[in-house]
Structure formats: C-alpha cells, structure tokens
PDB file of C-alpha atoms in Angstrom:
ATOM      1  CA  MET N 125     146.897 162.890 139.907  1.00  0.00           C
ATOM      2  CA  SER N 126     146.879 166.386 138.468  1.00  0.00           C
ATOM      3  CA  ALA N 127     144.422 169.072 139.490  1.00  0.00           C
ATOM      4  CA  ASP N 128     142.899 169.054 136.004  1.00  0.00           C
ATOM      5  CA  THR N 129     141.885 165.396 136.237  1.00  0.00           C
ATOM      6  CA  ALA N 130     140.961 165.389 139.950  1.00  0.00           C
ATOM      7  CA  THR N 131     138.310 168.100 139.700  1.00  0.00           C
ATOM      8  CA  GLN N 132     135.533 167.856 137.146  1.00  0.00           C
ATOM      9  CA  ILE N 133     132.176 169.550 136.821  1.00  0.00           C
ATOM     10  CA  HIS N 134     129.345 167.530 135.272  1.00  0.00           C
ATOM     11  CA  ASN N 135     126.144 168.996 133.897  1.00  0.00           C
ATOM     12  CA  ILE N 136     123.473 166.401 134.773  1.00  0.00           C
ATOM     13  CA  GLY N 137     120.569 168.371 133.392  1.00  0.00           C
ATOM     14  CA  TYR N 138     119.065 170.119 136.434  1.00  0.00           C
ATOM     15  CA  ARG N 139     117.290 173.345 135.545  1.00  0.00           C
ATOM     16  CA  THR N 140     115.662 175.943 137.729  1.00  0.00           C
ATOM     17  CA  TYR N 141     111.863 176.047 137.781  1.00  0.00           C
ATOM     18  CA  GLU N 142     110.571 179.230 136.202  1.00  0.00           C
ATOM     19  CA  GLY N 143     106.824 178.466 136.193  1.00  0.00           C
ATOM     20  CA  PRO N 144     104.123 179.824 138.524  1.00  0.00           C
ATOM     21  CA  ARG N 145     104.367 179.174 142.265  1.00  0.00           C
ATOM     22  CA  LEU N 146     100.872 178.029 143.272  1.00  0.00           C
ATOM     23  CA  GLY N 147     101.492 178.288 147.017  1.00  0.00           C
ATOM     24  CA  ARG N 148      99.771 176.988 150.145  1.00  0.00           C
ATOM     25  CA  ALA N 149      96.166 177.365 149.011  1.00  0.00           C
ATOM     26  CA  TYR N 150      96.731 175.162 145.971  1.00  0.00           C
ATOM     27  CA  ALA N 151      98.653 172.597 148.018  1.00  0.00           C
ATOM     28  CA  ARG N 152      95.879 172.525 150.626  1.00  0.00           C
ATOM     29  CA  ARG N 153      93.189 172.038 147.972  1.00  0.00           C
ATOM     30  CA  SER N 154      95.220 169.297 146.315  1.00  0.00           C
ATOM     31  CA  LEU N 155      95.719 167.449 149.598  1.00  0.00           C
ATOM     32  CA  TYR N 156      91.994 167.800 150.353  1.00  0.00           C
ATOM     33  CA  SER N 157      90.896 166.480 146.956  1.00  0.00           C
ATOM     34  CA  GLN N 158      93.355 163.582 147.011  1.00  0.00           C
ATOM     35  CA  SER N 159      92.301 162.600 150.530  1.00  0.00           C
ATOM     36  CA  LEU N 160      88.624 162.785 149.567  1.00  0.00           C
ATOM     37  CA  ARG N 161      89.198 160.661 146.472  1.00  0.00           C
ATOM     38  CA  GLY N 162      91.201 158.202 148.558  1.00  0.00           C
ATOM     39  CA  ALA N 163      88.313 157.836 151.016  1.00  0.00           C
ATOM     40  CA  TYR N 164      86.375 156.150 148.200  1.00  0.00           C
ATOM     41  CA  GLY N 165      89.363 154.386 146.663  1.00  0.00           C
ATOM     42  CA  LEU N 166      89.476 156.663 143.618  1.00  0.00           C
ATOM     43  CA  GLY N 167      92.931 156.867 142.118  1.00  0.00           C
ATOM     44  CA  ARG N 168      93.968 153.764 144.031  1.00  0.00           C
ATOM     45  CA  SER N 169      93.932 150.033 143.292  1.00  0.00           C
ATOM     46  CA  ALA N 170      90.702 148.171 142.516  1.00  0.00           C
ATOM     47  CA  LYS N 171      90.940 146.387 145.878  1.00  0.00           C
ATOM     48  CA  SER N 172      90.880 149.738 147.683  1.00  0.00           C
ATOM     49  CA  LYS N 173      87.580 150.664 146.013  1.00  0.00           C
ATOM     50  CA  VAL N 174      85.681 147.537 147.044  1.00  0.00           C
ATOM     51  CA  LEU N 175      84.850 148.237 150.693  1.00  0.00           C
ATOM     52  CA  PRO N 176      83.943 151.945 150.469  1.00  0.00           C
ATOM     53  CA  MET N 177      81.801 151.383 147.381  1.00  0.00           C
ATOM     54  CA  ILE N 178      80.031 148.410 148.958  1.00  0.00           C
ATOM     55  CA  LEU N 179      79.295 150.426 152.090  1.00  0.00           C
ATOM     56  CA  PHE N 180      78.056 153.337 149.964  1.00  0.00           C
ATOM     57  CA  ALA N 181      75.731 150.968 148.093  1.00  0.00           C
ATOM     58  CA  VAL N 182      74.510 149.412 151.359  1.00  0.00           C
ATOM     59  CA  MET N 183      73.847 152.911 152.697  1.00  0.00           C
ATOM     60  CA  CYS N 184      71.760 153.858 149.649  1.00  0.00           C
ATOM     61  CA  LEU N 185      69.946 150.556 149.047  1.00  0.00           C
ATOM     62  CA  PRO N 186      67.332 150.902 151.829  1.00  0.00           C
ATOM     63  CA  ALA N 187      66.512 154.413 150.589  1.00  0.00           C
ATOM     64  CA  ALA N 188      65.950 153.070 147.084  1.00  0.00           C
ATOM     65  CA  ILE N 189      63.687 150.317 148.448  1.00  0.00           C
ATOM     66  CA  ILE N 190      61.703 152.852 150.490  1.00  0.00           C
ATOM     67  CA  VAL N 191      61.279 155.012 147.382  1.00  0.00           C
ATOM     68  CA  ALA N 192      60.093 152.052 145.308  1.00  0.00           C
ATOM     69  CA  VAL N 193      57.518 151.111 147.939  1.00  0.00           C
ATOM     70  CA  ALA N 194      56.348 154.721 148.324  1.00  0.00           C
ATOM     71  CA  VAL N 195      55.854 155.160 144.594  1.00  0.00           C
ATOM     72  CA  ALA N 196      54.168 151.772 144.114  1.00  0.00           C
ATOM     73  CA  THR N 197      51.715 152.199 147.001  1.00  0.00           C
ATOM     74  CA  ASP N 198      51.032 155.955 146.641  1.00  0.00           C
ATOM     75  CA  LEU N 199      52.070 156.756 150.205  1.00  0.00           C
ATOM     76  CA  ASP N 200      51.360 160.259 151.522  1.00  0.00           C
ATOM     77  CA  ASP N 201      54.600 160.356 153.523  1.00  0.00           C
ATOM     78  CA  LEU N 202      57.887 158.489 153.701  1.00  0.00           C
ATOM     79  CA  PRO N 203      57.954 155.642 156.256  1.00  0.00           C
ATOM     80  CA  VAL N 204      61.404 156.779 157.481  1.00  0.00           C
ATOM     81  CA  ASP N 205      62.125 160.426 158.316  1.00  0.00           C
ATOM     82  CA  TYR N 206      65.160 162.120 156.787  1.00  0.00           C
ATOM     83  CA  THR N 207      66.558 162.823 160.260  1.00  0.00           C
ATOM     84  CA  ARG N 208      66.008 159.212 161.294  1.00  0.00           C
ATOM     85  CA  TYR N 209      67.835 157.542 158.409  1.00  0.00           C
ATOM     86  CA  ALA N 210      71.408 158.059 159.646  1.00  0.00           C
ATOM     87  CA  ILE N 211      70.439 156.866 163.135  1.00  0.00           C
ATOM     88  CA  VAL N 212      69.045 153.640 161.671  1.00  0.00           C
ATOM     89  CA  MET N 213      72.131 153.152 159.472  1.00  0.00           C
ATOM     90  CA  GLN N 214      74.697 154.085 162.104  1.00  0.00           C
ATOM     91  CA  ALA N 215      76.402 150.670 161.923  1.00  0.00           C
ATOM     92  CA  VAL N 216      77.261 151.219 158.251  1.00  0.00           C
ATOM     93  CA  ILE N 217      78.517 154.733 158.998  1.00  0.00           C
ATOM     94  CA  GLY N 218      80.693 153.378 161.802  1.00  0.00           C
ATOM     95  CA  LEU N 219      82.195 150.681 159.571  1.00  0.00           C
ATOM     96  CA  TYR N 220      82.963 153.197 156.852  1.00  0.00           C
ATOM     97  CA  LEU N 221      84.614 155.566 159.318  1.00  0.00           C
ATOM     98  CA  ALA N 222      86.622 152.757 160.899  1.00  0.00           C
ATOM     99  CA  ALA N 223      87.895 151.679 157.483  1.00  0.00           C
ATOM    100  CA  GLN N 224      88.656 155.079 155.980  1.00  0.00           C
ATOM    101  CA  ALA N 225      89.826 157.282 158.871  1.00  0.00           C
ATOM    102  CA  PRO N 226      93.022 155.207 159.377  1.00  0.00           C
ATOM    103  CA  GLN N 227      93.562 155.162 155.614  1.00  0.00           C
ATOM    104  CA  THR N 228      93.375 158.962 155.607  1.00  0.00           C
ATOM    105  CA  VAL N 229      96.068 159.578 158.228  1.00  0.00           C
ATOM    106  CA  SER N 230      97.726 156.340 159.379  1.00  0.00           C
ATOM    107  CA  ARG N 231      99.544 155.712 156.093  1.00  0.00           C
ATOM    108  CA  ASP N 232     101.305 159.077 156.345  1.00  0.00           C
ATOM    109  CA  LEU N 233     102.366 158.246 159.896  1.00  0.00           C
ATOM    110  CA  ARG N 234     103.445 154.698 159.124  1.00  0.00           C
ATOM    111  CA  PHE N 235     105.554 155.625 156.096  1.00  0.00           C
ATOM    112  CA  LYS N 236     106.725 158.899 157.703  1.00  0.00           C
ATOM    113  CA  THR N 237     105.665 161.068 154.775  1.00  0.00           C
ATOM    114  CA  VAL N 238     104.362 163.912 156.972  1.00  0.00           C
ATOM    115  CA  PRO N 239     107.774 165.687 156.978  1.00  0.00           C
ATOM    116  CA  LEU N 240     107.652 165.616 153.182  1.00  0.00           C
ATOM    117  CA  TYR N 241     104.321 167.444 153.223  1.00  0.00           C
ATOM    118  CA  PHE N 242     105.683 170.071 155.577  1.00  0.00           C
ATOM    119  CA  SER N 243     108.808 170.554 153.459  1.00  0.00           C
ATOM    120  CA  ARG N 244     106.551 172.034 150.781  1.00  0.00           C
ATOM    121  CA  PRO N 245     104.669 175.345 151.128  1.00  0.00           C
ATOM    122  CA  ILE N 246     102.174 173.706 153.467  1.00  0.00           C
ATOM    123  CA  GLU N 247     101.925 174.055 157.226  1.00  0.00           C
ATOM    124  CA  ARG N 248     100.459 172.030 160.034  1.00  0.00           C
ATOM    125  CA  VAL N 249      97.119 173.850 159.936  1.00  0.00           C
ATOM    126  CA  ASP N 250      96.822 173.198 156.184  1.00  0.00           C
ATOM    127  CA  TYR N 251      97.421 169.478 156.642  1.00  0.00           C
ATOM    128  CA  VAL N 252      94.886 169.143 159.472  1.00  0.00           C
ATOM    129  CA  LEU N 253      92.233 171.213 157.693  1.00  0.00           C
ATOM    130  CA  ALA N 254      92.643 169.259 154.471  1.00  0.00           C
ATOM    131  CA  LYS N 255      92.444 165.853 156.167  1.00  0.00           C
ATOM    132  CA  TYR N 256      89.588 166.838 158.486  1.00  0.00           C
ATOM    133  CA  GLY N 257      87.670 168.464 155.639  1.00  0.00           C
ATOM    134  CA  ALA N 258      88.134 165.455 153.386  1.00  0.00           C
ATOM    135  CA  MET N 259      86.950 162.976 156.020  1.00  0.00           C
ATOM    136  CA  ALA N 260      83.916 165.106 156.924  1.00  0.00           C
ATOM    137  CA  THR N 261      83.045 165.559 153.250  1.00  0.00           C
ATOM    138  CA  ALA N 262      83.344 161.823 152.578  1.00  0.00           C
ATOM    139  CA  LEU N 263      80.964 161.119 155.464  1.00  0.00           C
ATOM    140  CA  PHE N 264      78.575 163.812 154.244  1.00  0.00           C
ATOM    141  CA  VAL N 265      78.489 162.187 150.808  1.00  0.00           C
ATOM    142  CA  LEU N 266      77.842 158.798 152.434  1.00  0.00           C
ATOM    143  CA  THR N 267      75.013 160.074 154.645  1.00  0.00           C
ATOM    144  CA  GLY N 268      73.587 162.737 152.347  1.00  0.00           C
ATOM    145  CA  ALA N 269      73.202 160.645 149.175  1.00  0.00           C
ATOM    146  CA  PRO N 270      70.425 158.427 150.641  1.00  0.00           C
ATOM    147  CA  LEU N 271      68.521 161.531 151.724  1.00  0.00           C
ATOM    148  CA  LEU N 272      68.613 162.861 148.169  1.00  0.00           C
ATOM    149  CA  ILE N 273      67.303 159.501 146.948  1.00  0.00           C
ATOM    150  CA  LEU N 274      64.445 159.743 149.448  1.00  0.00           C
ATOM    151  CA  TYR N 275      63.723 163.299 148.328  1.00  0.00           C
ATOM    152  CA  VAL N 276      63.601 162.432 144.640  1.00  0.00           C
ATOM    153  CA  GLY N 277      61.393 159.453 145.449  1.00  0.00           C
ATOM    154  CA  SER N 278      59.013 161.592 147.483  1.00  0.00           C
ATOM    155  CA  LEU N 279      58.612 163.940 144.520  1.00  0.00           C
ATOM    156  CA  LEU N 280      57.990 161.002 142.194  1.00  0.00           C
ATOM    157  CA  ALA N 281      55.328 159.828 144.637  1.00  0.00           C
ATOM    158  CA  LYS N 282      53.784 163.327 144.443  1.00  0.00           C
ATOM    159  CA  MET N 283      54.203 164.136 148.108  1.00  0.00           C
ATOM    160  CA  ASP N 284      53.996 167.728 149.309  1.00  0.00           C
ATOM    161  CA  LEU N 285      56.971 169.640 147.869  1.00  0.00           C
ATOM    162  CA  SER N 286      57.348 172.217 150.637  1.00  0.00           C
ATOM    163  CA  ASP N 287      57.144 169.638 153.432  1.00  0.00           C
ATOM    164  CA  GLN N 288      59.652 167.330 151.779  1.00  0.00           C
ATOM    165  CA  THR N 289      62.060 170.180 151.027  1.00  0.00           C
ATOM    166  CA  LEU N 290      61.921 171.367 154.642  1.00  0.00           C
ATOM    167  CA  GLU N 291      62.488 167.850 155.967  1.00  0.00           C
ATOM    168  CA  LEU N 292      65.343 167.300 153.525  1.00  0.00           C
ATOM    169  CA  GLY N 293      67.000 170.495 154.756  1.00  0.00           C
ATOM    170  CA  GLN N 294      66.641 169.348 158.358  1.00  0.00           C
ATOM    171  CA  GLY N 295      68.110 165.970 157.455  1.00  0.00           C
ATOM    172  CA  LEU N 296      71.084 167.524 155.660  1.00  0.00           C
ATOM    173  CA  VAL N 297      71.821 169.780 158.643  1.00  0.00           C
ATOM    174  CA  SER N 298      71.723 166.729 160.898  1.00  0.00           C
ATOM    175  CA  VAL N 299      74.068 164.601 158.773  1.00  0.00           C
ATOM    176  CA  GLY N 300      76.353 167.611 158.244  1.00  0.00           C
ATOM    177  CA  LEU N 301      76.772 167.925 161.995  1.00  0.00           C
ATOM    178  CA  LEU N 302      77.190 164.148 162.259  1.00  0.00           C
ATOM    179  CA  SER N 303      79.889 164.202 159.567  1.00  0.00           C
ATOM    180  CA  LEU N 304      81.911 166.866 161.385  1.00  0.00           C
ATOM    181  CA  LEU N 305      81.589 165.092 164.730  1.00  0.00           C
ATOM    182  CA  PHE N 306      82.290 161.565 163.502  1.00  0.00           C
ATOM    183  CA  GLY N 307      85.044 162.734 161.151  1.00  0.00           C
ATOM    184  CA  GLY N 308      86.894 164.476 163.972  1.00  0.00           C
ATOM    185  CA  ILE N 309      86.554 161.569 166.377  1.00  0.00           C
ATOM    186  CA  GLY N 310      87.613 159.038 163.732  1.00  0.00           C
ATOM    187  CA  LEU N 311      90.709 160.997 162.725  1.00  0.00           C
ATOM    188  CA  VAL N 312      91.765 161.524 166.341  1.00  0.00           C
ATOM    189  CA  MET N 313      91.518 157.790 167.035  1.00  0.00           C
ATOM    190  CA  ALA N 314      93.375 156.934 163.815  1.00  0.00           C
ATOM    191  CA  ALA N 315      96.116 159.545 164.314  1.00  0.00           C
ATOM    192  CA  LEU N 316      97.083 158.139 167.705  1.00  0.00           C
ATOM    193  CA  THR N 317      98.841 155.182 166.081  1.00  0.00           C
ATOM    194  CA  PRO N 318     100.558 154.486 162.745  1.00  0.00           C
ATOM    195  CA  ARG N 319      99.154 150.938 162.818  1.00  0.00           C
ATOM    196  CA  ARG N 320      96.014 150.846 160.704  1.00  0.00           C
ATOM    197  CA  GLY N 321      94.562 147.828 162.496  1.00  0.00           C
ATOM    198  CA  PHE N 322      94.778 149.570 165.856  1.00  0.00           C
ATOM    199  CA  GLY N 323      93.110 152.625 164.346  1.00  0.00           C
ATOM    200  CA  VAL N 324      90.223 150.552 162.997  1.00  0.00           C
ATOM    201  CA  ALA N 325      89.722 148.878 166.372  1.00  0.00           C
ATOM    202  CA  ALA N 326      89.873 152.204 168.224  1.00  0.00           C
ATOM    203  CA  VAL N 327      87.215 153.819 166.006  1.00  0.00           C
ATOM    204  CA  ILE N 328      84.848 150.845 166.243  1.00  0.00           C
ATOM    205  CA  ALA N 329      85.314 150.623 170.003  1.00  0.00           C
ATOM    206  CA  THR N 330      84.705 154.347 170.505  1.00  0.00           C
ATOM    207  CA  LEU N 331      81.463 154.368 168.528  1.00  0.00           C
ATOM    208  CA  THR N 332      80.092 150.948 169.445  1.00  0.00           C
ATOM    209  CA  ILE N 333      80.929 150.699 173.133  1.00  0.00           C
ATOM    210  CA  THR N 334      79.730 154.217 173.964  1.00  0.00           C
ATOM    211  CA  TYR N 335      76.433 153.727 172.127  1.00  0.00           C
ATOM    212  CA  GLY N 336      75.853 150.274 173.628  1.00  0.00           C
ATOM    213  CA  ALA N 337      76.639 151.464 177.146  1.00  0.00           C
ATOM    214  CA  VAL N 338      74.480 154.588 176.888  1.00  0.00           C
ATOM    215  CA  SER N 339      71.524 152.712 175.374  1.00  0.00           C
ATOM    216  CA  THR N 340      71.702 150.024 178.059  1.00  0.00           C
ATOM    217  CA  ILE N 341      71.862 152.502 180.923  1.00  0.00           C
ATOM    218  CA  GLN N 342      69.035 154.542 179.385  1.00  0.00           C
ATOM    219  CA  ALA N 343      66.851 151.428 179.227  1.00  0.00           C
ATOM    220  CA  ILE N 344      67.670 150.650 182.860  1.00  0.00           C
ATOM    221  CA  ALA N 345      66.790 154.224 183.832  1.00  0.00           C
ATOM    222  CA  ILE N 346      63.411 153.892 182.090  1.00  0.00           C
ATOM    223  CA  GLU N 347      62.691 150.658 183.948  1.00  0.00           C
ATOM    224  CA  ALA N 348      63.640 152.349 187.212  1.00  0.00           C
ATOM    225  CA  GLY N 349      61.297 155.245 186.497  1.00  0.00           C
ATOM    226  CA  SER N 350      64.100 157.811 186.103  1.00  0.00           C
ATOM    227  CA  THR N 351      62.819 159.287 182.846  1.00  0.00           C
ATOM    228  CA  GLY N 352      64.530 162.613 183.453  1.00  0.00           C
ATOM    229  CA  ALA N 353      67.968 161.015 183.543  1.00  0.00           C
ATOM    230  CA  VAL N 354      67.612 159.504 180.067  1.00  0.00           C
ATOM    231  CA  LYS N 355      68.163 162.747 178.177  1.00  0.00           C
ATOM    232  CA  TRP N 356      71.349 163.538 180.110  1.00  0.00           C
ATOM    233  CA  LEU N 357      72.785 160.067 179.566  1.00  0.00           C
ATOM    234  CA  GLY N 358      72.672 160.740 175.842  1.00  0.00           C
ATOM    235  CA  LEU N 359      75.543 163.204 176.248  1.00  0.00           C
ATOM    236  CA  PHE N 360      78.030 160.330 176.469  1.00  0.00           C
ATOM    237  CA  SER N 361      77.742 158.826 172.989  1.00  0.00           C
ATOM    238  CA  PRO N 362      78.352 160.476 169.585  1.00  0.00           C
ATOM    239  CA  ILE N 363      75.231 159.103 167.900  1.00  0.00           C
ATOM    240  CA  THR N 364      72.942 159.951 170.821  1.00  0.00           C
ATOM    241  CA  LEU N 365      74.407 163.464 170.836  1.00  0.00           C
ATOM    242  CA  ILE N 366      73.246 163.901 167.236  1.00  0.00           C
ATOM    243  CA  ASP N 367      69.892 162.368 168.143  1.00  0.00           C
ATOM    244  CA  GLY N 368      69.465 164.861 170.966  1.00  0.00           C
ATOM    245  CA  VAL N 369      70.362 167.889 168.821  1.00  0.00           C
ATOM    246  CA  GLN N 370      68.015 166.982 165.993  1.00  0.00           C
ATOM    247  CA  THR N 371      65.210 166.114 168.398  1.00  0.00           C
ATOM    248  CA  ALA N 372      65.513 169.493 170.125  1.00  0.00           C
ATOM    249  CA  PHE N 373      66.029 171.726 167.083  1.00  0.00           C
ATOM    250  CA  LEU N 374      65.209 169.873 163.857  1.00  0.00           C
ATOM    251  CA  GLY N 375      61.807 168.414 164.634  1.00  0.00           C
ATOM    252  CA  ALA N 376      63.044 164.825 164.660  1.00  0.00           C
ATOM    253  CA  ALA N 377      61.423 161.970 166.542  1.00  0.00           C
ATOM    254  CA  THR N 378      63.763 160.760 169.262  1.00  0.00           C
ATOM    255  CA  ALA N 379      65.265 157.283 169.280  1.00  0.00           C
ATOM    256  CA  PHE N 380      65.751 157.408 173.063  1.00  0.00           C
ATOM    257  CA  PRO N 381      64.010 154.738 175.167  1.00  0.00           C
ATOM    258  CA  GLY N 382      60.756 156.079 176.523  1.00  0.00           C
ATOM    259  CA  GLY N 383      59.978 158.263 173.502  1.00  0.00           C
ATOM    260  CA  ASP N 384      59.091 161.948 173.742  1.00  0.00           C
ATOM    261  CA  PRO N 385      58.961 162.198 177.585  1.00  0.00           C
ATOM    262  CA  SER N 386      62.665 161.314 177.738  1.00  0.00           C
ATOM    263  CA  ALA N 387      63.686 163.472 174.764  1.00  0.00           C
ATOM    264  CA  PRO N 388      65.726 166.646 175.367  1.00  0.00           C
ATOM    265  CA  GLY N 389      63.872 169.948 175.082  1.00  0.00           C
ATOM    266  CA  ALA N 390      65.300 173.295 174.031  1.00  0.00           C
ATOM    267  CA  GLY N 391      67.342 173.760 177.232  1.00  0.00           C
ATOM    268  CA  ALA N 392      68.880 170.285 177.200  1.00  0.00           C
ATOM    269  CA  GLY N 393      69.222 170.532 173.418  1.00  0.00           C
ATOM    270  CA  ALA N 394      71.399 173.616 173.827  1.00  0.00           C
ATOM    271  CA  VAL N 395      73.687 171.590 176.101  1.00  0.00           C
ATOM    272  CA  TYR N 396      73.782 168.823 173.494  1.00  0.00           C
ATOM    273  CA  LEU N 397      74.711 171.300 170.782  1.00  0.00           C
ATOM    274  CA  LEU N 398      77.445 172.852 172.922  1.00  0.00           C
ATOM    275  CA  VAL N 399      78.918 169.419 173.648  1.00  0.00           C
ATOM    276  CA  VAL N 400      78.884 168.529 169.934  1.00  0.00           C
ATOM    277  CA  LEU N 401      80.620 171.796 169.003  1.00  0.00           C
ATOM    278  CA  ALA N 402      83.124 171.328 171.836  1.00  0.00           C
ATOM    279  CA  LEU N 403      83.955 167.812 170.601  1.00  0.00           C
ATOM    280  CA  ILE N 404      84.423 169.072 167.040  1.00  0.00           C
ATOM    281  CA  ALA N 405      86.698 171.900 168.215  1.00  0.00           C
ATOM    282  CA  GLY N 406      88.487 169.526 170.595  1.00  0.00           C
ATOM    283  CA  SER N 407      89.115 167.003 167.813  1.00  0.00           C
ATOM    284  CA  TYR N 408      90.641 169.738 165.681  1.00  0.00           C
ATOM    285  CA  GLY N 409      92.805 170.896 168.590  1.00  0.00           C
ATOM    286  CA  ILE N 410      94.027 167.378 169.337  1.00  0.00           C
ATOM    287  CA  LEU N 411      94.944 166.850 165.680  1.00  0.00           C
ATOM    288  CA  MET N 412      96.841 170.144 165.640  1.00  0.00           C
ATOM    289  CA  ARG N 413      98.740 169.047 168.740  1.00  0.00           C
ATOM    290  CA  ARG N 414      99.398 165.588 167.297  1.00  0.00           C
ATOM    291  CA  TYR N 415     101.063 167.080 164.224  1.00  0.00           C
ATOM    292  CA  ARG N 416     103.115 169.650 166.126  1.00  0.00           C
ATOM    293  CA  LYS N 417     106.313 167.705 165.428  1.00  0.00           C
ATOM    294  CA  VAL N 418     106.939 167.050 161.758  1.00  0.00           C
ATOM    295  CA  GLY N 419     108.989 163.958 162.507  1.00  0.00           C
ATOM    296  CA  LEU N 420     106.227 162.250 164.504  1.00  0.00           C
TER     297      LEU N 420
END
C-alpha cells in the first residue's frame, strides 16, 4: 500500500467555539436551578412530579383550611402560630426530604457523572454550594408557602396587620433555619451511598428515630420530675433543635413536654443556636470532604 493511500485526513466538521465563555458562576447557577427544578420534578417525567407535588399540596392544605375557618368565623387570631406550623407538619417535611435529597445527589453518584461536572469550569465547592442551596431552597418553598397562605388569610380576616407581619417574619426565619439544617442533614445522608433506597431509609431514620427517642425520654423526664433536663435533651434531634431556637428567640410556644417550664431560655437558646449552626457548617464540611475525589 502506498503512502498516499495509507494516510488520509478527513474533515468531519468539528469547529472551534468562538462564543462567550460564561465561566464558573454561570455553571454554578445552572446547576443550582436545575437541581431546584428537579426537587419538584420540573423538567423531568410526569411520574417524577407526582410525589413532590402531592407533598407540597398536603403541606399547604391545612393552611388553606385554617384560613377558610378564620375568615368564615371572624377569628381575631390564627389557631396555629406561624412558628408552630412546621413543627406540626414535620412528618410531611421529613417525607419530602427523604424522597428528594437522594434524587439531588445519589443519581450523580450512581451514574458516575460527578467527574463530568468537574471536567467543566466548575469545582468541588461550586457543586456542593449549588446542591446544598437547591435543597435548602426547595425546603424553604415547601415550608414557607403555607405561612404565606396563613398570612394572606389573616389579612382577609382583618386581623392586625403589624402583629401578623411580625409573626410571619418570625415564622420565615424559623423555617429558613430549618431548611438549612434539614437540607444539610438530608444531603449528607444521601451522599453516603449511591443507592437511592438506602439514602431514603437513612434520612427517614435520622429524622424519625432521633425525634421519637428525644420525645420519649423528655416525657419520662417530666414524669420523673426532672423538668430541667427536658430542655437539654432537645439538643439531640433536628426538629427539637429548631423548636428550642424559636422558643428562645422568636417568641414561639414550645412543643416540649411540660410546656413553658421546660422550654429553653436565652442561655439555653444560645446553645441551641450554636448547635444548629455547627450542624449546618458540619454538613457542608462533610459534603466537601465526600466530593474530594472526582471519581468517587
């Protein structure tokens, strides 16, 4: 075979890209928005939308019923406080987190697409921030929407504007803190395994078992007359941590057994707040460590 026929150059149409290079910030925003949309099944199959939309509707339905009753009966105040609503609906929040946290990170681990992300102008910190931010935002939408429904209903019922606005602000601060805490914990549990089922079980176990154990031991402490121990036991469950912070600083009524005598004051509340912030920072640190190796 001659050299002329053995060596050939084919033009298969590849051209260099001469458009704008949008860089890391754009890639981070895109990953954030896609992850947030995915948390509600947007841009995915119809089957993927069913569960998150049902849970969103279940989360908002009691608020709509409360509003209807308040308007029909001319109540002077809402029967459920803004800061209390997420505590009452914690089971729905836990189910949503268990379903969507693994979807946010486990798919990338299972199909080994993380190295593809990092081959673009995106780094480990961008990936973690985008995923964490998307999960926290999705939870904030889930927990904040019912509060807005309650607020609009209170105005329709002609309740005091300044009081309702203040209470709404306190409620939004509470669910914002809850969203950061629960989002971090959920992503950490989900990122430990590429198997989505294991991630779901880990999230449910973390939220349910800790709350059940803490509530049971608190009730036993009340029966034993150890009221002072109740507020410190609340440090060992995510939902009771939020309860303690909002009771100490946001004027909320405590859900702890024993009522106000067992509720944390300003000193104990500061400890609660520090623990919540430490868990949020720790969740971020664990995620950064988990994604240290692009191959995973």
